Short mmCIF file of N, CA, C and O in Angstrom, two decimals:
data_model
loop_
_atom_site.label_atom_id
_atom_site.label_comp_id
_atom_site.label_asym_id
_atom_site.label_seq_id
_atom_site.Cartn_x
_atom_site.Cartn_y
_atom_site.Cartn_z
N UNK E 1 1.59 2.59 -16.77
CA UNK E 1 2.43 3.54 -16.07
C UNK E 1 2.87 4.58 -17.09
O UNK E 1 3.19 4.25 -18.23
N UNK E 2 2.93 5.82 -16.65
CA UNK E 2 3.34 6.91 -17.52
C UNK E 2 4.68 7.48 -17.05
O UNK E 2 5.14 7.16 -15.95
N UNK E 3 5.26 8.32 -17.88
CA UNK E 3 6.49 8.99 -17.45
C UNK E 3 6.23 9.86 -16.23
O UNK E 3 7.07 9.94 -15.34
N UNK E 4 5.09 10.50 -16.18
CA UNK E 4 4.76 11.32 -15.00
C UNK E 4 4.72 10.47 -13.73
O UNK E 4 5.17 10.91 -12.67
N UNK E 5 4.19 9.25 -13.82
CA UNK E 5 4.16 8.34 -12.67
C UNK E 5 5.58 8.02 -12.20
O UNK E 5 5.87 8.02 -11.01
N UNK E 6 6.46 7.75 -13.15
CA UNK E 6 7.85 7.43 -12.82
C UNK E 6 8.54 8.64 -12.20
O UNK E 6 9.25 8.51 -11.19
N UNK E 7 8.34 9.79 -12.77
CA UNK E 7 8.96 11.01 -12.25
C UNK E 7 8.53 11.26 -10.81
O UNK E 7 9.36 11.56 -9.95
N UNK E 8 7.24 11.10 -10.55
CA UNK E 8 6.74 11.31 -9.18
C UNK E 8 7.26 10.26 -8.21
O UNK E 8 7.72 10.58 -7.12
N UNK E 9 7.20 9.00 -8.60
CA UNK E 9 7.56 7.92 -7.66
C UNK E 9 9.06 7.82 -7.40
O UNK E 9 9.46 7.33 -6.35
N UNK E 10 9.88 8.31 -8.33
CA UNK E 10 11.33 8.20 -8.16
C UNK E 10 12.03 9.56 -8.02
O UNK E 10 13.26 9.62 -8.04
N UNK E 11 11.26 10.62 -7.91
CA UNK E 11 11.81 11.98 -7.80
C UNK E 11 12.84 12.24 -8.90
O UNK E 11 13.98 12.61 -8.64
N UNK E 12 12.41 12.04 -10.12
CA UNK E 12 13.30 12.18 -11.28
C UNK E 12 13.43 13.62 -11.74
O UNK E 12 12.52 14.43 -11.59
N UNK E 13 14.56 13.87 -12.36
CA UNK E 13 14.78 15.11 -13.09
C UNK E 13 14.62 14.78 -14.57
O UNK E 13 15.15 13.77 -15.04
N UNK E 14 13.91 15.63 -15.29
CA UNK E 14 13.70 15.41 -16.72
C UNK E 14 14.69 16.24 -17.51
O UNK E 14 14.76 17.45 -17.34
N UNK E 15 15.43 15.58 -18.38
CA UNK E 15 16.39 16.27 -19.24
C UNK E 15 15.84 16.42 -20.65
O UNK E 15 16.09 17.43 -21.30
N UNK E 16 15.13 15.40 -21.13
CA UNK E 16 14.54 15.44 -22.46
C UNK E 16 13.14 14.83 -22.38
O UNK E 16 12.98 13.73 -21.84
N UNK E 17 12.17 15.54 -22.91
CA UNK E 17 10.81 15.00 -23.05
C UNK E 17 10.71 14.46 -24.47
O UNK E 17 10.69 15.21 -25.42
N UNK E 18 10.68 13.15 -24.57
CA UNK E 18 10.65 12.50 -25.88
C UNK E 18 9.32 12.66 -26.60
O UNK E 18 8.35 13.18 -26.04
N UNK E 19 9.28 12.16 -27.81
CA UNK E 19 8.10 12.29 -28.65
C UNK E 19 6.85 11.67 -28.02
O UNK E 19 5.75 12.18 -28.17
N UNK E 20 7.02 10.58 -27.28
CA UNK E 20 5.88 9.88 -26.68
C UNK E 20 5.70 10.20 -25.20
O UNK E 20 4.98 9.49 -24.50
N UNK E 21 6.32 11.26 -24.71
CA UNK E 21 6.31 11.55 -23.28
C UNK E 21 4.89 11.60 -22.70
O UNK E 21 4.62 11.02 -21.66
N UNK E 22 3.99 12.29 -23.37
CA UNK E 22 2.64 12.48 -22.83
C UNK E 22 1.70 11.30 -23.11
O UNK E 22 0.67 11.18 -22.44
N UNK E 23 2.03 10.45 -24.06
CA UNK E 23 1.11 9.38 -24.45
C UNK E 23 1.59 7.97 -24.14
O UNK E 23 0.80 7.03 -24.20
N UNK E 24 2.86 7.81 -23.82
CA UNK E 24 3.43 6.46 -23.63
C UNK E 24 2.81 5.75 -22.43
O UNK E 24 2.61 6.33 -21.37
N UNK E 25 2.51 4.47 -22.64
CA UNK E 25 2.09 3.58 -21.56
C UNK E 25 3.23 2.59 -21.36
O UNK E 25 3.42 1.67 -22.15
N UNK E 26 3.99 2.80 -20.30
CA UNK E 26 5.16 1.98 -20.03
C UNK E 26 4.70 0.67 -19.38
O UNK E 26 3.98 0.68 -18.40
N UNK E 27 5.14 -0.42 -19.97
CA UNK E 27 4.72 -1.75 -19.51
C UNK E 27 5.84 -2.54 -18.84
O UNK E 27 5.59 -3.56 -18.22
N UNK E 28 7.10 -2.06 -19.02
CA UNK E 28 8.22 -2.84 -18.50
C UNK E 28 9.46 -1.95 -18.33
O UNK E 28 9.52 -0.85 -18.87
N UNK E 29 10.42 -2.49 -17.61
CA UNK E 29 11.70 -1.83 -17.36
C UNK E 29 12.81 -2.84 -17.63
O UNK E 29 12.73 -3.99 -17.18
N UNK E 30 13.81 -2.41 -18.37
CA UNK E 30 15.00 -3.25 -18.59
C UNK E 30 16.15 -2.53 -17.90
O UNK E 30 16.49 -1.41 -18.26
N UNK E 31 16.73 -3.16 -16.88
CA UNK E 31 17.81 -2.55 -16.10
C UNK E 31 19.12 -3.26 -16.40
O UNK E 31 19.25 -4.45 -16.16
N UNK E 32 20.08 -2.50 -16.94
CA UNK E 32 21.38 -3.08 -17.25
C UNK E 32 22.39 -1.99 -17.56
O UNK E 32 22.04 -0.94 -18.09
N UNK E 33 23.63 -2.27 -17.23
CA UNK E 33 24.74 -1.41 -17.64
C UNK E 33 25.45 -2.01 -18.85
O UNK E 33 26.38 -1.41 -19.38
N UNK E 34 25.02 -3.16 -19.27
CA UNK E 34 25.58 -3.81 -20.46
C UNK E 34 24.60 -3.63 -21.62
O UNK E 34 23.57 -4.29 -21.69
N UNK E 35 24.93 -2.73 -22.51
CA UNK E 35 24.03 -2.46 -23.62
C UNK E 35 23.89 -3.66 -24.55
O UNK E 35 22.86 -3.84 -25.19
N UNK E 36 24.88 -4.54 -24.54
CA UNK E 36 24.75 -5.78 -25.32
C UNK E 36 23.61 -6.64 -24.77
O UNK E 36 22.91 -7.31 -25.54
N UNK E 37 23.39 -6.61 -23.47
CA UNK E 37 22.25 -7.34 -22.88
C UNK E 37 20.93 -6.68 -23.26
O UNK E 37 19.94 -7.36 -23.54
N UNK E 38 20.90 -5.37 -23.27
CA UNK E 38 19.68 -4.64 -23.64
C UNK E 38 19.30 -4.96 -25.08
O UNK E 38 18.12 -5.09 -25.42
N UNK E 39 20.29 -5.11 -25.94
CA UNK E 39 20.02 -5.40 -27.34
C UNK E 39 19.31 -6.73 -27.55
O UNK E 39 18.71 -6.96 -28.60
N UNK E 40 19.36 -7.62 -26.57
CA UNK E 40 18.71 -8.93 -26.70
C UNK E 40 17.27 -8.94 -26.20
O UNK E 40 16.60 -9.97 -26.31
N UNK E 41 16.78 -7.83 -25.68
CA UNK E 41 15.44 -7.82 -25.09
C UNK E 41 14.36 -7.99 -26.14
O UNK E 41 14.51 -7.57 -27.29
N UNK E 42 13.28 -8.62 -25.73
CA UNK E 42 12.11 -8.75 -26.58
C UNK E 42 10.94 -7.96 -26.01
O UNK E 42 9.81 -8.08 -26.49
N UNK E 43 11.21 -7.17 -24.97
CA UNK E 43 10.17 -6.37 -24.34
C UNK E 43 9.65 -5.30 -25.31
O UNK E 43 10.34 -4.90 -26.23
N UNK E 44 8.43 -4.85 -25.04
CA UNK E 44 7.84 -3.74 -25.79
C UNK E 44 7.33 -2.72 -24.79
O UNK E 44 7.03 -3.06 -23.64
N UNK E 45 7.26 -1.48 -25.21
CA UNK E 45 6.76 -0.40 -24.35
C UNK E 45 7.54 -0.35 -23.04
O UNK E 45 6.96 -0.37 -21.96
N UNK E 46 8.84 -0.27 -23.13
CA UNK E 46 9.69 -0.31 -21.95
C UNK E 46 10.65 0.88 -21.91
O UNK E 46 10.82 1.59 -22.89
N UNK E 47 11.25 1.05 -20.74
CA UNK E 47 12.32 2.03 -20.58
C UNK E 47 13.57 1.29 -20.12
O UNK E 47 13.49 0.20 -19.57
N UNK E 48 14.71 1.92 -20.37
CA UNK E 48 16.00 1.37 -19.95
C UNK E 48 16.44 2.10 -18.70
O UNK E 48 16.44 3.33 -18.65
N UNK E 49 16.84 1.35 -17.69
CA UNK E 49 17.41 1.92 -16.47
C UNK E 49 18.89 1.53 -16.43
O UNK E 49 19.23 0.35 -16.54
N UNK E 50 19.77 2.53 -16.28
CA UNK E 50 21.21 2.27 -16.33
C UNK E 50 21.97 3.36 -15.61
O UNK E 50 21.45 4.46 -15.40
N UNK E 51 23.20 3.06 -15.24
CA UNK E 51 24.07 4.10 -14.67
C UNK E 51 25.05 4.63 -15.73
O UNK E 51 25.86 5.49 -15.42
N UNK E 52 24.95 4.12 -16.94
CA UNK E 52 25.81 4.61 -18.02
C UNK E 52 25.23 5.91 -18.59
O UNK E 52 24.06 5.96 -18.93
N UNK E 53 26.05 6.92 -18.67
CA UNK E 53 25.57 8.22 -19.16
C UNK E 53 26.29 8.64 -20.44
O UNK E 53 26.92 9.68 -20.50
N UNK E 54 26.17 7.79 -21.45
CA UNK E 54 26.86 8.06 -22.71
C UNK E 54 25.90 7.96 -23.88
O UNK E 54 24.78 7.45 -23.76
N UNK E 55 26.37 8.41 -25.02
CA UNK E 55 25.57 8.38 -26.24
C UNK E 55 25.20 6.95 -26.63
O UNK E 55 24.17 6.73 -27.27
N UNK E 56 26.04 5.98 -26.27
CA UNK E 56 25.78 4.59 -26.65
C UNK E 56 24.44 4.11 -26.08
O UNK E 56 23.75 3.32 -26.72
N UNK E 57 24.05 4.60 -24.93
CA UNK E 57 22.77 4.20 -24.34
C UNK E 57 21.62 4.71 -25.22
O UNK E 57 20.65 3.99 -25.46
N UNK E 58 21.73 5.91 -25.72
CA UNK E 58 20.69 6.47 -26.59
C UNK E 58 20.63 5.69 -27.90
O UNK E 58 19.55 5.37 -28.39
N UNK E 59 21.78 5.37 -28.45
CA UNK E 59 21.80 4.59 -29.69
C UNK E 59 21.14 3.22 -29.47
O UNK E 59 20.37 2.74 -30.31
N UNK E 60 21.44 2.60 -28.34
CA UNK E 60 20.83 1.31 -28.02
C UNK E 60 19.33 1.45 -27.85
O UNK E 60 18.56 0.64 -28.37
N UNK E 61 18.90 2.47 -27.12
CA UNK E 61 17.46 2.71 -26.93
C UNK E 61 16.75 2.88 -28.26
O UNK E 61 15.64 2.37 -28.46
N UNK E 62 17.37 3.58 -29.17
CA UNK E 62 16.79 3.79 -30.49
C UNK E 62 16.66 2.47 -31.25
O UNK E 62 15.63 2.18 -31.84
N UNK E 63 17.69 1.65 -31.20
CA UNK E 63 17.69 0.36 -31.91
C UNK E 63 16.58 -0.56 -31.40
O UNK E 63 15.88 -1.19 -32.18
N UNK E 64 16.42 -0.64 -30.07
CA UNK E 64 15.46 -1.58 -29.49
C UNK E 64 14.07 -0.99 -29.32
O UNK E 64 13.15 -1.68 -28.89
N UNK E 65 13.91 0.28 -29.63
CA UNK E 65 12.60 0.91 -29.54
C UNK E 65 12.17 1.26 -28.13
O UNK E 65 10.97 1.29 -27.84
N UNK E 66 13.12 1.52 -27.25
CA UNK E 66 12.79 1.90 -25.88
C UNK E 66 12.09 3.26 -25.88
O UNK E 66 12.41 4.14 -26.69
N UNK E 67 11.16 3.44 -24.97
CA UNK E 67 10.44 4.71 -24.85
C UNK E 67 11.27 5.77 -24.16
O UNK E 67 11.04 6.96 -24.36
N UNK E 68 12.21 5.34 -23.32
CA UNK E 68 13.01 6.30 -22.59
C UNK E 68 14.18 5.66 -21.88
O UNK E 68 14.34 4.43 -21.89
N UNK E 69 14.97 6.53 -21.27
CA UNK E 69 16.16 6.12 -20.52
C UNK E 69 16.07 6.76 -19.14
O UNK E 69 15.79 7.95 -19.02
N UNK E 70 16.32 5.95 -18.12
CA UNK E 70 16.34 6.44 -16.75
C UNK E 70 17.73 6.20 -16.17
O UNK E 70 18.14 5.05 -15.97
N UNK E 71 18.46 7.27 -15.94
CA UNK E 71 19.78 7.17 -15.33
C UNK E 71 19.62 7.08 -13.82
O UNK E 71 18.84 7.82 -13.23
N UNK E 72 20.36 6.16 -13.20
CA UNK E 72 20.27 5.93 -11.77
C UNK E 72 21.51 6.47 -11.05
O UNK E 72 22.45 6.92 -11.68
N UNK E 73 21.48 6.41 -9.73
CA UNK E 73 22.60 6.82 -8.88
C UNK E 73 22.98 8.29 -9.06
O UNK E 73 24.13 8.66 -8.90
N UNK E 74 22.02 9.11 -9.43
CA UNK E 74 22.28 10.54 -9.58
C UNK E 74 23.13 10.91 -10.78
O UNK E 74 23.62 12.03 -10.87
N UNK E 75 23.29 9.98 -11.71
CA UNK E 75 24.09 10.27 -12.91
C UNK E 75 23.42 11.36 -13.73
O UNK E 75 22.21 11.40 -13.86
N UNK E 76 24.24 12.22 -14.28
CA UNK E 76 23.78 13.31 -15.14
C UNK E 76 24.22 13.01 -16.57
O UNK E 76 25.36 12.61 -16.79
N UNK E 77 23.34 13.22 -17.54
CA UNK E 77 23.72 12.92 -18.92
C UNK E 77 24.72 13.93 -19.46
O UNK E 77 24.66 15.12 -19.13
N UNK E 78 25.61 13.45 -20.29
CA UNK E 78 26.53 14.33 -20.99
C UNK E 78 25.72 15.17 -21.99
O UNK E 78 24.63 14.76 -22.41
N UNK E 79 26.26 16.32 -22.37
CA UNK E 79 25.56 17.17 -23.33
C UNK E 79 25.26 16.44 -24.62
O UNK E 79 24.17 16.57 -25.18
N UNK E 80 26.22 15.68 -25.11
CA UNK E 80 26.02 14.94 -26.36
C UNK E 80 24.90 13.90 -26.20
O UNK E 80 24.15 13.65 -27.14
N UNK E 81 24.79 13.31 -25.02
CA UNK E 81 23.74 12.34 -24.77
C UNK E 81 22.38 13.02 -24.81
O UNK E 81 21.42 12.51 -25.39
N UNK E 82 22.27 14.17 -24.18
CA UNK E 82 21.02 14.94 -24.19
C UNK E 82 20.61 15.28 -25.62
O UNK E 82 19.45 15.13 -26.00
N UNK E 83 21.57 15.77 -26.38
CA UNK E 83 21.27 16.18 -27.76
C UNK E 83 20.82 15.00 -28.60
O UNK E 83 19.85 15.09 -29.35
N UNK E 84 21.49 13.87 -28.46
CA UNK E 84 21.13 12.69 -29.23
C UNK E 84 19.74 12.18 -28.83
O UNK E 84 18.95 11.79 -29.69
N UNK E 85 19.44 12.20 -27.53
CA UNK E 85 18.10 11.78 -27.07
C UNK E 85 17.04 12.70 -27.66
O UNK E 85 15.99 12.23 -28.13
N UNK E 86 17.29 13.99 -27.66
CA UNK E 86 16.34 14.95 -28.25
C UNK E 86 16.17 14.68 -29.74
O UNK E 86 15.06 14.68 -30.26
N UNK E 87 17.28 14.46 -30.43
CA UNK E 87 17.24 14.19 -31.87
C UNK E 87 16.42 12.94 -32.20
O UNK E 87 15.76 12.89 -33.23
N UNK E 88 16.48 11.94 -31.32
CA UNK E 88 15.77 10.67 -31.56
C UNK E 88 14.40 10.62 -30.88
O UNK E 88 13.70 9.61 -30.98
N UNK E 89 14.02 11.68 -30.17
CA UNK E 89 12.72 11.72 -29.51
C UNK E 89 12.59 10.75 -28.36
O UNK E 89 11.51 10.23 -28.09
N UNK E 90 13.71 10.51 -27.65
CA UNK E 90 13.72 9.55 -26.54
C UNK E 90 13.77 10.32 -25.22
O UNK E 90 14.63 11.17 -25.02
N UNK E 91 12.84 10.02 -24.34
CA UNK E 91 12.80 10.67 -23.03
C UNK E 91 14.03 10.29 -22.23
O UNK E 91 14.44 9.13 -22.22
N UNK E 92 14.59 11.28 -21.53
CA UNK E 92 15.79 11.08 -20.73
C UNK E 92 15.57 11.64 -19.34
O UNK E 92 15.31 12.83 -19.17
N UNK E 93 15.62 10.73 -18.35
CA UNK E 93 15.39 11.08 -16.95
C UNK E 93 16.58 10.68 -16.10
O UNK E 93 17.38 9.84 -16.50
N UNK E 94 16.65 11.25 -14.88
CA UNK E 94 17.68 10.85 -13.93
C UNK E 94 17.08 10.84 -12.53
O UNK E 94 16.23 11.67 -12.20
N UNK E 95 17.52 9.88 -11.71
CA UNK E 95 17.09 9.79 -10.32
C UNK E 95 18.30 9.51 -9.43
O UNK E 95 19.27 8.89 -9.88
N UNK E 96 18.22 9.94 -8.20
CA UNK E 96 19.29 9.68 -7.24
C UNK E 96 19.21 8.23 -6.72
O UNK E 96 20.17 7.72 -6.16
N UNK E 97 18.10 7.57 -6.95
CA UNK E 97 17.92 6.21 -6.45
C UNK E 97 18.82 5.22 -7.18
O UNK E 97 19.20 5.42 -8.31
N UNK E 98 19.11 4.11 -6.50
CA UNK E 98 19.96 3.08 -7.12
C UNK E 98 19.11 2.11 -7.94
O UNK E 98 17.87 2.16 -7.91
N UNK E 99 19.78 1.24 -8.66
CA UNK E 99 19.09 0.31 -9.56
C UNK E 99 18.09 -0.56 -8.82
O UNK E 99 16.97 -0.77 -9.29
N UNK E 100 18.47 -1.07 -7.66
CA UNK E 100 17.57 -1.93 -6.90
C UNK E 100 16.27 -1.21 -6.56
O UNK E 100 15.18 -1.73 -6.79
N UNK E 101 16.39 0.00 -6.01
CA UNK E 101 15.19 0.77 -5.63
C UNK E 101 14.33 1.11 -6.84
O UNK E 101 13.11 1.09 -6.77
N UNK E 102 14.96 1.43 -7.95
CA UNK E 102 14.22 1.73 -9.18
C UNK E 102 13.44 0.50 -9.62
O UNK E 102 12.24 0.57 -9.92
N UNK E 103 14.10 -0.65 -9.65
CA UNK E 103 13.44 -1.89 -10.08
C UNK E 103 12.27 -2.25 -9.16
O UNK E 103 11.19 -2.62 -9.64
N UNK E 104 12.48 -2.15 -7.86
CA UNK E 104 11.41 -2.48 -6.91
C UNK E 104 10.24 -1.52 -7.07
O UNK E 104 9.08 -1.94 -7.15
N UNK E 105 10.52 -0.24 -7.13
CA UNK E 105 9.46 0.77 -7.23
C UNK E 105 8.65 0.62 -8.51
O UNK E 105 7.42 0.57 -8.48
N UNK E 106 9.35 0.53 -9.63
CA UNK E 106 8.65 0.40 -10.92
C UNK E 106 7.95 -0.96 -11.02
O UNK E 106 6.80 -1.04 -11.45
N UNK E 107 8.63 -2.02 -10.60
CA UNK E 107 8.03 -3.35 -10.66
C UNK E 107 6.75 -3.46 -9.83
O UNK E 107 5.74 -4.00 -10.31
N UNK E 108 6.78 -2.93 -8.63
CA UNK E 108 5.58 -2.97 -7.78
C UNK E 108 4.44 -2.14 -8.38
O UNK E 108 3.29 -2.57 -8.37
N UNK E 109 4.77 -0.99 -8.93
CA UNK E 109 3.74 -0.14 -9.56
C UNK E 109 3.13 -0.84 -10.77
O UNK E 109 1.91 -0.80 -10.97
N UNK E 110 3.97 -1.49 -11.57
CA UNK E 110 3.45 -2.22 -12.73
C UNK E 110 2.57 -3.39 -12.31
O UNK E 110 1.54 -3.66 -12.94
N UNK E 111 2.94 -4.08 -11.25
CA UNK E 111 2.13 -5.19 -10.75
C UNK E 111 0.78 -4.70 -10.22
O UNK E 111 -0.24 -5.34 -10.44
N UNK E 112 0.78 -3.55 -9.53
CA UNK E 112 -0.47 -2.97 -9.04
C UNK E 112 -1.39 -2.63 -10.21
O UNK E 112 -2.58 -2.89 -10.17
N UNK E 113 -0.81 -2.05 -11.26
CA UNK E 113 -1.61 -1.72 -12.45
C UNK E 113 -2.19 -2.98 -13.08
O UNK E 113 -3.35 -3.00 -13.47
N UNK E 114 -1.37 -4.02 -13.16
CA UNK E 114 -1.81 -5.27 -13.77
C UNK E 114 -2.96 -5.89 -12.98
O UNK E 114 -3.94 -6.37 -13.55
N UNK E 115 -2.85 -5.89 -11.66
CA UNK E 115 -3.89 -6.52 -10.84
C UNK E 115 -5.15 -5.65 -10.78
O UNK E 115 -6.24 -6.18 -10.53
N UNK E 116 -5.05 -4.37 -11.03
CA UNK E 116 -6.22 -3.49 -11.02
C UNK E 116 -6.97 -3.51 -12.34
O UNK E 116 -8.13 -3.09 -12.41
N UNK E 117 -6.33 -4.01 -13.40
CA UNK E 117 -6.96 -4.06 -14.71
C UNK E 117 -8.10 -5.08 -14.71
O UNK E 117 -7.99 -6.13 -14.07
N UNK E 118 -9.19 -4.76 -15.40
CA UNK E 118 -10.34 -5.68 -15.43
C UNK E 118 -10.06 -6.97 -16.15
O UNK E 118 -9.27 -7.18 -16.93
#
């Protein structure tokens, strides 16, 4: 799955195109509003889905190596959050959809990709 796939399927707005925007192959999604929970993930090639729109989310994404951040519920990033995401090369998106719909949409798309792989 690519960022373009996510943008199309969730009608996302792009705030920051990160360093890996055009080349990233997203394999997983970590959805949480508790950044302490995100810090425990062992996932790779993933994005964070959250309703938190603060710099702390970007700092967490940087620590865990997330490819991007997807804000849900129509949340808009603060200016400082945008700047920090740009500085760290982390893609920053927003969608009006809620966490449940994001998880279902992305999860189903990832499963389709997995079953289509040879």
